[in-house]
Coordinates of C-alpha atoms in Angstrom, one line a residue:
Chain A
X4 CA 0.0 0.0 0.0
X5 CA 1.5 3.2 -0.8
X6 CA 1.9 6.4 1.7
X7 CA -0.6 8.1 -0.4
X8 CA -3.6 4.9 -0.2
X9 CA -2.3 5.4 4.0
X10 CA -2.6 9.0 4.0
X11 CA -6.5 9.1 2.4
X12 CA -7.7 6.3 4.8
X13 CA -6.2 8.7 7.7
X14 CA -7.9 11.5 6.6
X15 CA -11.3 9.3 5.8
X16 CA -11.5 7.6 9.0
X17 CA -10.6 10.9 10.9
X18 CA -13.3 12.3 9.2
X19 CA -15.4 9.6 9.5
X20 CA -15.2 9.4 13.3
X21 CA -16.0 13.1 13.6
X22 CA -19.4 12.5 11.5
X23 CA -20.3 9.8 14.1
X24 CA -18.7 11.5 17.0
X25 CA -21.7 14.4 16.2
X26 CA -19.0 17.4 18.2
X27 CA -19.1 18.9 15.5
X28 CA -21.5 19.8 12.3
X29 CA -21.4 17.2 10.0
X30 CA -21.5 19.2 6.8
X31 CA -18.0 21.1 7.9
X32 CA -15.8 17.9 9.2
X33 CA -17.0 16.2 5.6
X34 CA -15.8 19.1 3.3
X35 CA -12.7 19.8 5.6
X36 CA -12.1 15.8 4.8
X37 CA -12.7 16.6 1.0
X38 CA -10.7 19.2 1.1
X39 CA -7.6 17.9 3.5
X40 CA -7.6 15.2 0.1
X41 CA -6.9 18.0 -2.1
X42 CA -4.7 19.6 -0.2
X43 CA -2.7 16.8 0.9
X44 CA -2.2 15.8 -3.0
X45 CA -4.0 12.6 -2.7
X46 CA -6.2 13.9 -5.5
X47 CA -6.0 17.2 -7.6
X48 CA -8.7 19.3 -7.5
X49 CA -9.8 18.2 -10.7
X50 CA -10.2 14.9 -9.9
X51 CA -12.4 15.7 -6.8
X52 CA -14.3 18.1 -9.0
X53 CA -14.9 14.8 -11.3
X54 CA -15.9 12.8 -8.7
X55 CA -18.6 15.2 -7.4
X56 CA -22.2 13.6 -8.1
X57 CA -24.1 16.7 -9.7
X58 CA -26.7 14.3 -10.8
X59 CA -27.6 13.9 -7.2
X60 CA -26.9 17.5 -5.7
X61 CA -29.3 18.3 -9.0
X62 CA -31.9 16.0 -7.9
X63 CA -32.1 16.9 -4.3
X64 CA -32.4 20.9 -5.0
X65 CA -34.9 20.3 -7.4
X66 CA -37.4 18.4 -5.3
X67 CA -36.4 20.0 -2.5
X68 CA -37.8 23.2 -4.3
X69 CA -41.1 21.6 -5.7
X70 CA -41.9 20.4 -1.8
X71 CA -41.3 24.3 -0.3
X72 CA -43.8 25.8 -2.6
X73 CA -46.5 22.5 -2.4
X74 CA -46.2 22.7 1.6
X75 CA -47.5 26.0 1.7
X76 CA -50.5 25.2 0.8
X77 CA -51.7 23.1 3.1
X78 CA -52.1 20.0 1.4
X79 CA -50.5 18.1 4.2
X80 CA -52.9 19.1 6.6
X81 CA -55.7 18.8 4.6
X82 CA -54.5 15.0 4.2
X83 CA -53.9 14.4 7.7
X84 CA -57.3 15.6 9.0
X85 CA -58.8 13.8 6.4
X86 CA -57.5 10.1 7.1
X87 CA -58.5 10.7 11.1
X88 CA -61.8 11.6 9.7
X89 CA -62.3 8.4 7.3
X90 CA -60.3 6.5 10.7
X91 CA -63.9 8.1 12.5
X92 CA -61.6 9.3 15.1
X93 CA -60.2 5.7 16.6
X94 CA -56.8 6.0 17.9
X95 CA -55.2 3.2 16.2
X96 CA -57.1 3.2 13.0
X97 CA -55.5 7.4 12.7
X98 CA -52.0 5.7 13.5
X99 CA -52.5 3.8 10.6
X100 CA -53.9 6.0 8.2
X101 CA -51.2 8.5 9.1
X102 CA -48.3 5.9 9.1
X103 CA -49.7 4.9 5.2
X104 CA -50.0 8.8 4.4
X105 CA -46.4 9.2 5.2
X106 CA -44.9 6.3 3.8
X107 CA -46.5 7.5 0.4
X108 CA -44.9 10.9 0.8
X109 CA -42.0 9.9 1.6
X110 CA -42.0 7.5 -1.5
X111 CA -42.2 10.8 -3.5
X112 CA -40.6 13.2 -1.3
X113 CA -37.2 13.4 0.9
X114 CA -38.0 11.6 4.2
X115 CA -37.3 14.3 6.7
X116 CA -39.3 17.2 4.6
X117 CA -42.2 14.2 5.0
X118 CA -41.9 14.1 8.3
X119 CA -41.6 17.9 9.1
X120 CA -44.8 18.3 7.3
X121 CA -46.5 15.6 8.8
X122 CA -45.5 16.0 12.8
X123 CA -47.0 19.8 13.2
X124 CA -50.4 18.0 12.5
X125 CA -50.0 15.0 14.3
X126 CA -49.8 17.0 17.6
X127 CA -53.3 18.3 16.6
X128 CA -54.8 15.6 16.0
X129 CA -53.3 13.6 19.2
X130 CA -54.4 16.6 21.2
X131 CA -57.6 16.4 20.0
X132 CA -58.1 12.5 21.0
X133 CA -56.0 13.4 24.2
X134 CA -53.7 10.6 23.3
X135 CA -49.9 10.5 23.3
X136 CA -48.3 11.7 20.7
X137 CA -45.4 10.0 20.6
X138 CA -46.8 6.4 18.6
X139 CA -47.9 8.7 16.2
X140 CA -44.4 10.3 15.7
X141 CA -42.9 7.1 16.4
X142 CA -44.8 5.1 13.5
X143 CA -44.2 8.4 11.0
X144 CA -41.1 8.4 11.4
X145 CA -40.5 4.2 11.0
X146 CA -43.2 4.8 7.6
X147 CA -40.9 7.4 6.2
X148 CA -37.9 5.4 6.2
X149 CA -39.8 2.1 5.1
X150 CA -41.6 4.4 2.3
X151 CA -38.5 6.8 1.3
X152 CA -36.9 2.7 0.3
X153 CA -39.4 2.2 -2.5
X154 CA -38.8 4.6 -5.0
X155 CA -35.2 6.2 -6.6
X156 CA -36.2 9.7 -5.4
X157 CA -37.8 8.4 -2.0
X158 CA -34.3 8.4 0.2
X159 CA -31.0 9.9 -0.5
X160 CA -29.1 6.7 -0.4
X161 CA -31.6 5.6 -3.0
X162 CA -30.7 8.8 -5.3
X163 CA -27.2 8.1 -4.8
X164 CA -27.2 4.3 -6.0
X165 CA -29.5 5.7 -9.5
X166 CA -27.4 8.3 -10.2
X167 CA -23.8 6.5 -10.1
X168 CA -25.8 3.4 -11.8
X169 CA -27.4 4.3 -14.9
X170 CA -29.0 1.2 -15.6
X171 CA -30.9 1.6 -12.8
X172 CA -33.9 3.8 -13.5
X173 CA -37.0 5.3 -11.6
X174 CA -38.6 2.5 -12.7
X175 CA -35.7 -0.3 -12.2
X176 CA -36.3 1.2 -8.5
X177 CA -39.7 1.0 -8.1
X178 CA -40.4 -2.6 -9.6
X179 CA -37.4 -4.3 -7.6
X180 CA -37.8 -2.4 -4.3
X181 CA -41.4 -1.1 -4.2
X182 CA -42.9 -4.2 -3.4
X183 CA -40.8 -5.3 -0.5
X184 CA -41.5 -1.9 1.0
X185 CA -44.8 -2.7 0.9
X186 CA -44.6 -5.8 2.8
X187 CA -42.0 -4.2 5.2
X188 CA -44.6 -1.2 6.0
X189 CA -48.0 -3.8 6.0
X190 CA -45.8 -5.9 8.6
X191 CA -44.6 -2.8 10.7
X192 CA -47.8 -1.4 11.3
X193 CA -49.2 -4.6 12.5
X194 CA -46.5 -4.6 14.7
X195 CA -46.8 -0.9 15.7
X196 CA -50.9 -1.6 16.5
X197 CA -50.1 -4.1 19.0
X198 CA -47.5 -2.7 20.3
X199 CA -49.8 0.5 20.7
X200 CA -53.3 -1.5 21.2
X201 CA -53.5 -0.7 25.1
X202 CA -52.2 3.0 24.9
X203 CA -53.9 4.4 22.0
X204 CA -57.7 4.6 23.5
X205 CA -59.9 8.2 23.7
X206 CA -63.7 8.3 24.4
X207 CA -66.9 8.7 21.5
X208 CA -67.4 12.3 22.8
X209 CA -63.6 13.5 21.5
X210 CA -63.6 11.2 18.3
X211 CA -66.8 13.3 17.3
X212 CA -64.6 16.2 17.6
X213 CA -62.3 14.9 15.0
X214 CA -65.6 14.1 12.9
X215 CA -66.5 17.8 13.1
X216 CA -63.1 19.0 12.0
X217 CA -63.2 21.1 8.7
X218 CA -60.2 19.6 6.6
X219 CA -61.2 21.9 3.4
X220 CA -60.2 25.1 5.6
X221 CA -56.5 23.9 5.7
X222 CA -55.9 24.7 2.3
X223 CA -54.7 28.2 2.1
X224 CA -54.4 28.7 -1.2
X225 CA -56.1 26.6 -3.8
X226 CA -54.6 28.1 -7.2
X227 CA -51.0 27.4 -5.7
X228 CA -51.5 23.7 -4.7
X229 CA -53.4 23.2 -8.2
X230 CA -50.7 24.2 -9.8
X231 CA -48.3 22.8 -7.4
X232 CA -49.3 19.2 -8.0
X233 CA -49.6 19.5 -11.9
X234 CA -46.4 20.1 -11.7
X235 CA -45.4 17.3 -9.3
X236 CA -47.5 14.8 -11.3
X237 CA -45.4 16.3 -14.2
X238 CA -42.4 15.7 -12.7
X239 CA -43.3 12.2 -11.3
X240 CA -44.6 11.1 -14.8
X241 CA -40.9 12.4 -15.7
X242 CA -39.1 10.0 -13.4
X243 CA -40.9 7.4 -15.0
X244 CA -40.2 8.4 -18.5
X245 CA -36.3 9.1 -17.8
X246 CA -35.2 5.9 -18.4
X247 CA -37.1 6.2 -21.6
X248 CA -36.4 9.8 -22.5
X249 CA -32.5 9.4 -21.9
X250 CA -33.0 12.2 -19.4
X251 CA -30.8 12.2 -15.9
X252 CA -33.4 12.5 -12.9
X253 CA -31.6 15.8 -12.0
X254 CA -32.6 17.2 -15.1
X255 CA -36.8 16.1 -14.6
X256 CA -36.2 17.1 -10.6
X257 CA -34.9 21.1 -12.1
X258 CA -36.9 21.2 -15.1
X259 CA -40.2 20.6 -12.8
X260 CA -38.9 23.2 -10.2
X261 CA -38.0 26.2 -12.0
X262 CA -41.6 25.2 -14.5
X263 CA -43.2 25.5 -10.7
X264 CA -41.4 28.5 -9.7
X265 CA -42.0 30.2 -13.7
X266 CA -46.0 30.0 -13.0
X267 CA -46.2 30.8 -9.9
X268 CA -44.0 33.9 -10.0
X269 CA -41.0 35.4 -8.5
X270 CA -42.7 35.9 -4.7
X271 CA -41.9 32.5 -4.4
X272 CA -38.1 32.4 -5.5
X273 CA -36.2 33.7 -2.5
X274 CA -38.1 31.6 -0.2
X275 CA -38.0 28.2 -2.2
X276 CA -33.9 29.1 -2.9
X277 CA -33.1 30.1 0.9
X278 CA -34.9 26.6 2.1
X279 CA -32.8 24.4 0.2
X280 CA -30.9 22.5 2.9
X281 CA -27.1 23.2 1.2
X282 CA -26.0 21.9 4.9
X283 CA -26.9 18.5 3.4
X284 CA -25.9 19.7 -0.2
X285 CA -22.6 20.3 0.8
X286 CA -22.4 17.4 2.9
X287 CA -22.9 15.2 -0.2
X288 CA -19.8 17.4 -1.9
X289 CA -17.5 16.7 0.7
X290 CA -18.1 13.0 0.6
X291 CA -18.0 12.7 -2.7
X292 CA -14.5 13.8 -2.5
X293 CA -13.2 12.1 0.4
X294 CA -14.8 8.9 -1.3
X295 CA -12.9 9.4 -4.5
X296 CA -9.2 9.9 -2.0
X297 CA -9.8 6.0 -1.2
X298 CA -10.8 5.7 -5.5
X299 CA -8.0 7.0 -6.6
X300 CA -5.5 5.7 -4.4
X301 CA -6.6 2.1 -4.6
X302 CA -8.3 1.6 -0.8
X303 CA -11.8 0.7 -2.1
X304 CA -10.8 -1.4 -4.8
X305 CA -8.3 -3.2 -2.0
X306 CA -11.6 -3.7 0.2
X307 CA -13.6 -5.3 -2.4
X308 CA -10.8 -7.5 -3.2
X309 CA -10.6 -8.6 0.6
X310 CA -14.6 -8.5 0.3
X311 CA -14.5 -11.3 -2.4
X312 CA -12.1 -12.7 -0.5
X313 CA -14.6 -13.2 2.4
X314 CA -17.4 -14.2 0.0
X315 CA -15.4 -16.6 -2.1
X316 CA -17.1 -14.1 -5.1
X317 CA -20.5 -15.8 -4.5
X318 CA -23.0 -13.2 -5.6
X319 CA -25.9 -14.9 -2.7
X320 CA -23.6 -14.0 -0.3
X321 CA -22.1 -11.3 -1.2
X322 CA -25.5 -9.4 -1.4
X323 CA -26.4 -11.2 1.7
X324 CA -23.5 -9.9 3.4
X325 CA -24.3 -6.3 1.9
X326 CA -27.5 -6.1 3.2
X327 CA -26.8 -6.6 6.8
X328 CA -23.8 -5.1 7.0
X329 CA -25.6 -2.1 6.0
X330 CA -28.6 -2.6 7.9
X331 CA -26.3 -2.5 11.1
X332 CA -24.3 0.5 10.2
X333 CA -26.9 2.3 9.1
X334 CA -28.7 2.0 12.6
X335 CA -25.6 3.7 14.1
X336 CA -24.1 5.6 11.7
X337 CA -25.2 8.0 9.0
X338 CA -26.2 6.2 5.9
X339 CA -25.6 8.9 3.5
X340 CA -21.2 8.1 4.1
X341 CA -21.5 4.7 4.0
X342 CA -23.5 4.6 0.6
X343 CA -20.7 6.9 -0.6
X344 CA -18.3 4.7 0.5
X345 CA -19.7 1.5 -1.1
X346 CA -21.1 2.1 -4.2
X347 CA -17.7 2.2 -5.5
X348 CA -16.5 -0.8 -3.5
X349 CA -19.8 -2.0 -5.3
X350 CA -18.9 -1.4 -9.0
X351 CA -15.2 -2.6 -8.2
X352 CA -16.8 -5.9 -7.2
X353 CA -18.3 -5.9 -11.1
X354 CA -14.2 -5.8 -12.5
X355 CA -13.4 -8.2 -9.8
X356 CA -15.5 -11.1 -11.5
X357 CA -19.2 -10.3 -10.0
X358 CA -21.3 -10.5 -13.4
X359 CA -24.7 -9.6 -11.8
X360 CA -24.4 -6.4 -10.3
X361 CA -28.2 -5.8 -9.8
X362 CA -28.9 -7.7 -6.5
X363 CA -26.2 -6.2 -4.7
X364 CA -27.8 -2.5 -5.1
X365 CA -30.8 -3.7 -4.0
X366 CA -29.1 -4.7 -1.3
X367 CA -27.3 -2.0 -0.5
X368 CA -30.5 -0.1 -0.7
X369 CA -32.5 -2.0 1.6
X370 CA -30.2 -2.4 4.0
X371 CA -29.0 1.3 3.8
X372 CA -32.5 2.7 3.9
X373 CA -34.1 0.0 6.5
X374 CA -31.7 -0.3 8.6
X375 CA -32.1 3.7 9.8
X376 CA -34.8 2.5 11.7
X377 CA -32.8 0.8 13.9
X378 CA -31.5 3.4 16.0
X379 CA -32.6 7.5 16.6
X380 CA -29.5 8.3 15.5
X381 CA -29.9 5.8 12.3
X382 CA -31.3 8.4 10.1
X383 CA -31.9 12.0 9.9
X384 CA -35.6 12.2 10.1
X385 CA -35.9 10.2 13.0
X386 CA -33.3 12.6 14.9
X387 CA -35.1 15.5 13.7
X388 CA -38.6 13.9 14.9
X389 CA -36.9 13.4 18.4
X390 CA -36.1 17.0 18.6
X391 CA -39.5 18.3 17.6
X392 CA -40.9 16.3 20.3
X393 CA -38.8 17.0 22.7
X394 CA -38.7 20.4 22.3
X395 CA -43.1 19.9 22.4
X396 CA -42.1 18.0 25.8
X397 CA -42.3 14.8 24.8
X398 CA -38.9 13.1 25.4
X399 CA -38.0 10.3 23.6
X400 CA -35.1 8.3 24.9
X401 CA -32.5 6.9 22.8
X402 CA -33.6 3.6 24.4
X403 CA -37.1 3.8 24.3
X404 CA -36.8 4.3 20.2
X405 CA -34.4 1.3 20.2
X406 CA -36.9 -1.1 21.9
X407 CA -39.8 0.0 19.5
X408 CA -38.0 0.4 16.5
X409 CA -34.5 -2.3 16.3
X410 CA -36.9 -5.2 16.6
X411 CA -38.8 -3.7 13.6
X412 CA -35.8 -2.6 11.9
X413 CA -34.4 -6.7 12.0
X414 CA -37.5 -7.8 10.9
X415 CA -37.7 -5.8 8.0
X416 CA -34.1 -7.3 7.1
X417 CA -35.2 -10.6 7.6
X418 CA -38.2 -10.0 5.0
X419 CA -35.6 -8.6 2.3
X420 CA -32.9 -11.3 2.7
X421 CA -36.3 -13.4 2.1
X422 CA -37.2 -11.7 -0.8
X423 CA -33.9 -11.2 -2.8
X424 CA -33.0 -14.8 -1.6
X425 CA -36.9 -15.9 -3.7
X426 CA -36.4 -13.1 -6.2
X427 CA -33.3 -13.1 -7.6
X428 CA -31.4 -16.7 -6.3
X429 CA -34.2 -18.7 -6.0
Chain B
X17 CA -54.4 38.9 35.7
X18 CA -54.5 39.7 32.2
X19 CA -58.1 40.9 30.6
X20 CA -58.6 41.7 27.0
X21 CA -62.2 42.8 24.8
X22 CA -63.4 42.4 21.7
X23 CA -66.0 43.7 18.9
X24 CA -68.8 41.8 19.6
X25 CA -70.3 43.0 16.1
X26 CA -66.9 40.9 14.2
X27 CA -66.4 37.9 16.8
X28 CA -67.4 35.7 19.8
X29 CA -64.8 34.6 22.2
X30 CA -65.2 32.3 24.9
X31 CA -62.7 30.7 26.8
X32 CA -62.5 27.2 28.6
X33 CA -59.5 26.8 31.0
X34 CA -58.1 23.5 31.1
X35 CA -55.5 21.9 33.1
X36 CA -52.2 22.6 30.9
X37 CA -54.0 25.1 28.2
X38 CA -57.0 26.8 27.7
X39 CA -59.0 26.1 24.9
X40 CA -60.6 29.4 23.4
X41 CA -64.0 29.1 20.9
X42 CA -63.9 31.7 18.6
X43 CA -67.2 32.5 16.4
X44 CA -66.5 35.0 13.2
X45 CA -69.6 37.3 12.2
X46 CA -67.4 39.7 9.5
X47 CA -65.5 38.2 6.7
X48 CA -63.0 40.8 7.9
X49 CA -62.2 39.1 11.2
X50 CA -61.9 36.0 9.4
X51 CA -59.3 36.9 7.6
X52 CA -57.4 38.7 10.5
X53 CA -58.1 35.3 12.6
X54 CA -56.0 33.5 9.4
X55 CA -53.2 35.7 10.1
X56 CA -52.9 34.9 13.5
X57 CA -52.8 31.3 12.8
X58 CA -50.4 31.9 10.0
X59 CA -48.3 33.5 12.1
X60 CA -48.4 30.6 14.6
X61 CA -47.9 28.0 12.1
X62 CA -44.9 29.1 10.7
X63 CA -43.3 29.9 14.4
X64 CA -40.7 27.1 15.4
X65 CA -42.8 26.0 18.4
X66 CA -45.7 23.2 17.1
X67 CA -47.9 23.2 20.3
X68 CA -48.6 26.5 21.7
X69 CA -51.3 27.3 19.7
X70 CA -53.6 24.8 17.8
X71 CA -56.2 25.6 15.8
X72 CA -58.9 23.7 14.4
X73 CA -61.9 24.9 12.2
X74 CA -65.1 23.1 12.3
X75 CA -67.8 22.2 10.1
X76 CA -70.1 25.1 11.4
X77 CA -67.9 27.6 10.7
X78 CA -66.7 28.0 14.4
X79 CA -62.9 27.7 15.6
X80 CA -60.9 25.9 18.6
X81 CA -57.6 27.2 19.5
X82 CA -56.1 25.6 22.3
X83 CA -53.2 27.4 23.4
X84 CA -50.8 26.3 26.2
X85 CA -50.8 28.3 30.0
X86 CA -47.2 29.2 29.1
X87 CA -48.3 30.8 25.5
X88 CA -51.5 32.4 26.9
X89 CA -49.9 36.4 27.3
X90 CA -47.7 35.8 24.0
X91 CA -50.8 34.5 21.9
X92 CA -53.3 37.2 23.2
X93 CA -50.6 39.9 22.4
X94 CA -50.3 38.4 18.8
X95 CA -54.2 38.3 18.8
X96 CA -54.2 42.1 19.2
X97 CA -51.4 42.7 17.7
X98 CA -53.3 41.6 14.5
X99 CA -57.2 43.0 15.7
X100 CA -58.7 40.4 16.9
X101 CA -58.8 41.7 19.7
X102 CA -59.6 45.1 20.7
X103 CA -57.8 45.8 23.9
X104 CA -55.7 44.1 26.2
X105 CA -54.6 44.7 30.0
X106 CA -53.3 43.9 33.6
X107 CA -56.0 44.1 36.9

């Protein structure tokens, strides 16, 4: 191994233990990393420049600009009171209804936007029933990760896996991973009822408040969210196509925000521009570069060698192997690094001898995506759902989420061994 | 203690104290009012905290805010701040 290969895994596992150390901001100790690379002449700038995902980055902005300007009009809200109506008020049918809502959104949108939509309305409606609040947030949270795994756009590791595979289209996503998210989300929610059964209870007199709840007054502005969802039917129908079309999904994602913010004029602009979370933007830059350190130097190759090694180059196993050993970092660690780091160790695997690529993403995904639910800390909207209740005054311990939510998290990795073990060895 | 009045002509207030909020029922006669009592809750909405003030409109036209004891003075000056109230004061 040469001093350059020893100097880029000092700087990534520096880095890397500063991400999970949390001291200090993510988004800084990632782009320092990227940037130490550089700097230390492990890459040239160039190269780092090369290595920087734009499809992705392109992706993210755009939807993340299409959801700012469709949030504002309610829709959410409207949504929301409108399941715990058809629930009739029960407890545990609105934990349902609102668990399905926000796995669907979260299919469609990024995770944690889902979830900061969908929590401000969930501590109406549990106030209303005079229930606890914290299943709701609690199930939301688990929904958004198990829907955000069925679609390309749904989760960022899921972005990240279509846009350095091109093979792998919108579609390629949704008919390979859709369906076991589906079965992941019927099977959690069973879970989540009984688990909830005994605490989730409120009386006739305060369900019929819920009944005489006005959902069509949420809606603040009805030639907005008209023109809001054209254009995210547009841009969904574009996702489909792009396989198709020969279109990157960056380029649907920023064609359908800037058509959104062309008809609905410039008072919308600075607002849509200014909430784009660059922290996470500029997260993925920095990764992207510290990743290509260990590229270019020979690292990740190295580990995919030793990977083989381990697997004998058995594809079963190899994905099998993937899978949990994603599922298990990604309950501790962010999953957004990890992906980084082995999509590459992935595609090396391919010029080491693997011929069938396919199972392995999928893999990768599930685990990546599911496994988040393991832990608070094992995915950014269930960290930021933590803090919005807590700061509502409704703690929730790292250990409490761990007893709900590992034993979920396991057996939704259970389920997808099952199903690429009958799908794609069988 | 804090008092406050309204216009009975634009609205009906009445108020329901509970054990960690009080729940206020808010009737709007005047279009007017009803679009001042959508700024309030605008403003609310898009303020970082989620539970201070909920509001809830019902089939008949009436609303529910239920506002925390700790968000009480802050809400009613917002209230008034925006008209929908007419004055507010200490006795």
């Amino acid at each position: 191994m040469t001093n350059q290969a020893l100097l880029a895994i000092g700087i990534f596992l520096v880095t890397y233990a500063l991400i999970i150390s949390e001291k200090v901001n993510r988004t800084i100790v990632a782009m320092l990393g990227g940037i130490l690379m550089v700097l230390f002449g492990v890459i040239t700038q160039e190269q780092g420049i090369d290595h920087i995902d734009f499809n992705t980055l392109g992706l993210l902005i755009g939807m993340m600009i299409i959801v700012t300007i469709t949030a504002q009009t309610g829709v959410f809200k409207f949504m929301a009171i409108l399941a715990a109506k058809k629930a009739h008020g029960n407890p545990l049918k609105v934990l349902i209804f609102l668990s399905l809502i926000t796995a669907g959104a979260s299919a469609l949108l990024d995770n944690v936007t889902t979830v900061l939509l969908m929590v401000p309305v969930t501590f109406s409606i549990a106030r209303q029933l005079q229930v606890n609040p914290i299943p709701y947030l609690l199930s939301e949270v688990i929904a958004s990760n198990v829907g955000g795994t069925a679609t390309l756009i749904g989760d960022p590791p899921n972005i990240m896996i279509g846009s350095r595979v091109p093979e792998l289209d919108f579609m390629a996503f949704l008919s390979n991973l859709a369906p076991i998210a589906f079965i992941v989300l019927i099977a959690t929610i069973f879970c989540l009822v009984v688990i909830y059964r005994r605490d989730l209870k409120s009386s006739p007199a305060l369900q019929a408040k819920i009944m005489a709840l006005n959902e069509k007054d949420e809606i603040t502005d009805t030639r907005l969210l008209k023109k809001s969802l054209t254009i995210l039917a547009l841009t969904i129908l574009g996702f489909v196509l792009h396989g198709w079309l020969h279109v990157e999904s960056a380029t649907i994602a920023l064609t359908g925000a800037f058509l959104l913010l062309l008809i609905t004029g410039e008072a919308y602009l600075e607002e849509a521009i200014s909430k784009v979370e660059w922290n996470t933007i500029f997260f993925f830059v920095g990764l992207f570069v510290l990743v290509s350190g260990l590229v270019h130097t020979g690292v990740i190759a190295l580990l995919a060698e030793k990977a083989m090694a381990l697997t004998g180059g058995d594809s079963q196993t190899t994905a099998f192997l993937i899978l949990w050993m994603s599922a298990i970092a990604s309950a501790f660690i962010d999953n957004i690094p990890f992906v980084a780091t082995m999509i590459p160790m992935i595609q090396e695997m391919g010029n080491l001898g693997i011929h069938n690529l396919e199972p392995l993403w999928w893999s990768l995904s599930l685990g990546a995506c599911l496994g988040g639910n393991g832990t608070i800390i094992g995915a950014s909207a269930n960290v930021i759902v933590a803090g919005m209740a807590a700061k509502e005054g409704h703690h929730i311990s790292f250990l409490y989420f761990m007893k709900v939510a590992f034993p979920l998290m396991i057996m939704s990795i259970i389920l997808s061994h099952l199903y690429i073990y009958l799908r794609y060895f069988m | 203690m804090v008092t406050y009045t309204y216009d009975q002509q634009l609205v009906e207030i009445t108020e329901v104290k509970g054990e960690a909020d009080i729940t206020f029922r808010v009737t709007i006669k005047s279009d007017e009012m009803r679009t001042r009592l959508k700024a309030l809750r605008a403003h609310l909405d898009h303020d970082k905290d989620f539970t201070d003030a909920l509001f809830y409109t019902h089939l008949d036209g009436t609303y529910e805010v239920i506002v925390r004891n700790d968000f009480y003075l802050p809400f009613l000056l917002q209230a008034f701040r925006l008209r929908c109230i007419e004055s507010l004061s200490w006795k």
